[in-house]
């Protein structure tokens, strides 16, 4: 199949496919884990604003020092700073033809900014994956992650705060993308692999799949 399309590597095949996706879900929904799978499958970068901020914090860059207290408290970093890091990341060569945005946009203002950015590139989003998960399940997962990874924003107080912020700021975005017909809702409960299969099937049902699969069908 690779020969029939004349491309060499999985990376080339997937970049040629150029999926432009976004994944949303409440803190603890498993969004980050699924994002890694999806990005790998499509050969596109997983652009996680949370990871980018954590990297700046760990390496103590000026931006890291600026956002450290905000991130630890579970509040949102101001839109201008967040929009700027996303603009920079999406300008990198590996994001030229595709990307998975993970944890961005999170506010309506960020949605507007992203629309402008992608509009300039004539690269509209193809789908928005929403992971749906119950609050109780989420709290127990996050408590486990806090124990395993020692994330500073995984104290019970910060978790509850992040969930409230999510409901207030981010839940409205879901309606915006639903109205645009981009929303794919996936049950986020179950085994990691099982959820990954659901995401894959939901994308394939919209004609978004690996080039190999499309070529084979
Ligand atoms: P989670 O989904 O578990 O909250 P993330 O890694 O996505 O974790 O984000 C961690 C933190 O990074 C957020 O609580 C927030 O402080 C900051 N952050 C990440 N993305 C954004 C964003 N799009 N806008 C504002 N702040 C953000």
Coordinates of C-alpha atoms and ligand atoms in Angstrom, one line a residue:
X1 CA 0.0 0.0 0.0
X2 CA 2.9 2.3 0.8
X3 CA 4.3 1.7 -2.7
X4 CA 1.0 2.5 -4.4
X5 CA 1.0 6.0 -3.1
X6 CA 4.8 6.5 -3.5
X7 CA 5.5 7.7 0.0
X8 CA 8.2 6.3 2.2
X9 CA 7.6 6.5 5.9
X10 CA 4.6 6.4 8.2
X11 CA 5.4 10.0 9.0
X12 CA 5.2 11.0 5.3
X13 CA 1.9 9.1 4.9
X14 CA 0.3 10.7 7.8
X15 CA 1.6 14.2 7.2
X16 CA 0.2 13.8 3.7
X17 CA -3.1 13.0 5.3
X18 CA -2.8 16.2 7.4
X19 CA -5.4 15.7 10.1
X20 CA -6.3 18.8 12.0
X21 CA -7.9 17.8 15.3
X22 CA -8.7 19.1 18.7
X23 CA -9.4 17.1 21.9
X24 CA -11.4 18.3 24.8
X25 CA -12.5 16.8 28.1
X26 CA -12.5 17.7 31.8
X27 CA -9.4 17.4 33.9
X28 CA -8.9 13.7 34.5
X29 CA -10.9 12.5 31.5
X30 CA -7.8 10.8 30.0
X31 CA -7.5 13.5 27.4
X32 CA -3.7 13.5 27.5
X33 CA -3.4 9.8 27.2
X34 CA -5.7 9.6 24.2
X35 CA -4.1 12.6 22.6
X36 CA -0.8 10.7 22.5
X37 CA -2.4 7.7 20.7
X38 CA -4.2 9.9 18.2
X39 CA -1.2 12.0 17.4
X40 CA 1.0 8.9 17.0
X41 CA -1.5 7.2 14.7
X42 CA -1.7 10.3 12.4
X43 CA 1.9 11.2 12.7
X44 CA 0.9 14.7 13.8
X45 CA 2.3 16.6 16.8
X46 CA 0.4 16.5 20.1
X47 CA 0.2 20.2 21.0
X48 CA -0.6 20.2 24.7
X49 CA -0.6 23.6 26.2
X50 CA -0.5 22.1 29.7
X51 CA 2.7 20.2 28.8
X52 CA 4.2 23.3 27.2
X53 CA 3.5 25.3 30.4
X54 CA 4.8 22.6 32.6
X55 CA 8.0 22.4 30.6
X56 CA 8.5 26.2 31.0
X57 CA 7.9 25.9 34.7
X58 CA 10.3 23.0 35.2
X59 CA 13.1 24.7 33.2
X60 CA 12.3 28.1 34.9
X61 CA 12.0 30.2 31.8
X62 CA 10.6 33.7 32.2
X63 CA 7.3 32.5 31.0
X64 CA 7.5 29.5 33.4
X65 CA 8.1 31.9 36.4
X66 CA 5.2 34.0 35.2
X67 CA 2.7 31.2 35.0
X68 CA 3.9 28.9 37.8
X69 CA 1.5 30.2 40.5
X70 CA -1.5 30.3 38.1
X71 CA -1.0 26.7 36.9
X72 CA -0.4 25.4 40.4
X73 CA -3.7 26.9 41.6
X74 CA -5.6 25.3 38.7
X75 CA -6.5 28.7 37.1
X76 CA -6.2 29.5 33.4
X77 CA -3.2 31.3 32.1
X78 CA -4.2 34.6 30.4
X79 CA -5.4 34.2 26.9
X80 CA -2.7 36.4 25.3
X81 CA 0.1 34.2 26.7
X82 CA -1.6 31.0 25.8
X83 CA -2.5 32.2 22.3
X84 CA 1.1 33.2 21.8
X85 CA 2.6 29.8 22.7
X86 CA 0.1 28.1 20.4
X87 CA 0.9 30.4 17.5
X88 CA 4.6 29.7 18.0
X89 CA 4.1 25.9 18.2
X90 CA 1.8 25.7 15.2
X91 CA 4.4 27.7 13.2
X92 CA 6.9 24.8 13.6
X93 CA 7.5 22.7 10.4
X94 CA 6.0 19.5 12.0
X95 CA 2.7 21.2 12.4
X96 CA 2.5 22.5 8.9
X97 CA -0.1 20.0 7.6
X98 CA -1.7 18.6 10.8
X99 CA -1.8 18.8 14.5
X100 CA -3.8 17.7 17.5
X101 CA -4.5 20.5 19.9
X102 CA -4.8 19.1 23.4
X103 CA -6.1 21.5 26.1
X104 CA -6.5 24.4 23.7
X105 CA -8.7 26.3 23.1
X106 CA -10.2 26.4 26.6
X107 CA -12.1 29.8 26.5
X108 CA -14.3 31.4 23.9
X109 CA -11.7 34.0 23.4
X110 CA -9.2 31.3 22.5
X111 CA -11.7 29.8 20.1
X112 CA -11.9 33.1 18.3
X113 CA -8.2 33.5 18.2
X114 CA -7.7 29.9 16.8
X115 CA -10.3 30.6 14.1
X116 CA -8.3 33.6 13.0
X117 CA -5.0 31.7 13.1
X118 CA -6.3 28.7 11.1
X119 CA -8.3 30.9 8.8
X120 CA -5.0 32.7 7.8
X121 CA -3.6 29.3 7.0
X122 CA -6.7 28.1 5.2
X123 CA -6.6 25.1 7.5
X124 CA -9.9 24.7 9.3
X125 CA -10.3 22.1 12.0
X126 CA -11.7 18.7 10.8
X127 CA -13.1 17.4 14.0
X128 CA -13.3 18.0 17.8
X129 CA -13.0 14.9 19.9
X130 CA -14.9 15.3 23.2
X131 CA -14.1 12.7 25.9
X132 CA -17.1 12.4 28.2
X133 CA -16.5 11.2 31.8
X134 CA -18.3 11.3 35.1
X135 CA -17.1 13.5 37.9
X136 CA -16.7 10.7 40.5
X137 CA -14.6 8.6 38.2
X138 CA -12.5 11.6 37.4
X139 CA -11.8 12.5 41.0
X140 CA -10.5 9.0 41.7
X141 CA -8.4 8.9 38.6
X142 CA -6.8 12.3 39.4
X143 CA -6.1 11.2 43.0
X144 CA -4.3 8.2 41.5
X145 CA -2.3 10.4 39.1
X146 CA -1.4 12.8 41.9
X147 CA 0.0 9.9 43.8
X148 CA 1.9 8.4 40.8
X149 CA 3.2 11.6 39.2
X150 CA 3.2 14.1 42.0
X151 CA 1.8 16.9 39.8
X152 CA 1.6 20.1 41.9
X153 CA -1.9 20.9 40.6
X154 CA -3.3 17.5 41.5
X155 CA -4.1 18.2 45.2
X156 CA -7.8 17.6 45.9
X157 CA -8.5 21.2 46.3
X158 CA -6.8 22.1 43.0
X159 CA -8.6 19.3 41.2
X160 CA -12.0 20.5 42.4
X161 CA -11.1 24.0 41.4
X162 CA -10.0 22.9 37.9
X163 CA -13.2 21.1 37.4
X164 CA -15.2 24.2 38.3
X165 CA -13.1 26.3 36.0
X166 CA -13.6 23.8 33.2
X167 CA -17.4 23.7 33.6
X168 CA -17.6 27.5 33.7
X169 CA -15.0 28.4 31.0
X170 CA -14.7 25.4 28.7
X171 CA -18.1 23.6 28.6
X172 CA -19.5 26.4 26.5
X173 CA -17.0 25.7 23.8
X174 CA -18.4 22.3 23.3
X175 CA -21.7 23.9 22.1
X176 CA -19.9 26.1 19.7
X177 CA -18.2 23.1 18.0
X178 CA -21.4 21.1 18.1
X179 CA -23.2 23.9 16.2
X180 CA -20.4 23.8 13.6
X181 CA -21.0 20.1 13.2
X182 CA -17.4 19.2 14.2
X183 CA -18.1 17.5 17.5
X184 CA -17.4 13.8 18.0
X185 CA -18.4 12.6 21.5
X186 CA -16.7 9.5 22.9
X187 CA -17.4 7.7 26.1
X188 CA -14.2 8.2 28.2
X189 CA -14.9 5.4 30.7
X190 CA -13.2 2.0 30.4
X191 CA -9.8 0.7 29.5
X192 CA -7.4 3.0 27.7
X193 CA -7.2 0.8 24.6
X194 CA -10.9 0.4 24.5
X195 CA -11.4 4.2 24.5
X196 CA -8.7 4.6 21.9
X197 CA -10.6 2.2 19.6
X198 CA -13.8 4.3 20.1
X199 CA -11.9 7.4 19.2
X200 CA -10.5 5.7 16.1
X201 CA -13.9 4.4 15.0
X202 CA -15.6 7.8 15.6
X203 CA -13.0 9.5 13.5
X204 CA -13.1 6.8 10.7
X205 CA -16.9 7.2 10.6
X206 CA -16.3 10.8 9.6
X207 CA -13.8 9.8 6.9
X208 CA -10.8 10.7 9.1
X209 CA -8.5 7.8 9.2
X210 CA -5.0 6.6 8.3
X211 CA -4.1 6.8 4.7
X212 CA -3.4 3.1 4.7
X213 CA -7.0 2.4 5.8
X214 CA -8.4 4.8 3.3
X215 CA -6.3 3.4 0.5
X216 CA -7.4 -0.2 1.5
X217 CA -11.1 0.6 1.4
Ligands
LIG1 P1 -5.9 19.1 32.9 O1 -6.6 18.8 31.6 O2 -5.7 17.9 33.7 O3 -6.4 20.3 33.6 P2 -3.6 20.3 31.3 O4 -2.3 19.7 31.2 O5 -4.4 20.4 30.1 O6 -4.4 19.5 32.5 O7 -3.5 21.8 31.9 C1 -2.9 22.1 33.1 C2 -2.9 23.6 33.4 O8 -2.2 24.4 32.4 C3 -4.3 24.2 33.4 O9 -5.0 24.0 34.7 C4 -4.0 25.7 33.2 O10 -3.4 26.3 34.4 C5 -2.9 25.6 32.2 N1 -3.4 25.6 30.8 C6 -3.4 24.6 29.9 N2 -4.0 24.9 28.8 C7 -4.5 26.1 28.9 C8 -5.3 27.0 28.1 N3 -5.7 26.6 26.9 N4 -5.6 28.2 28.6 C9 -5.3 28.6 29.8 N5 -4.5 27.8 30.7 C10 -4.2 26.6 30.2

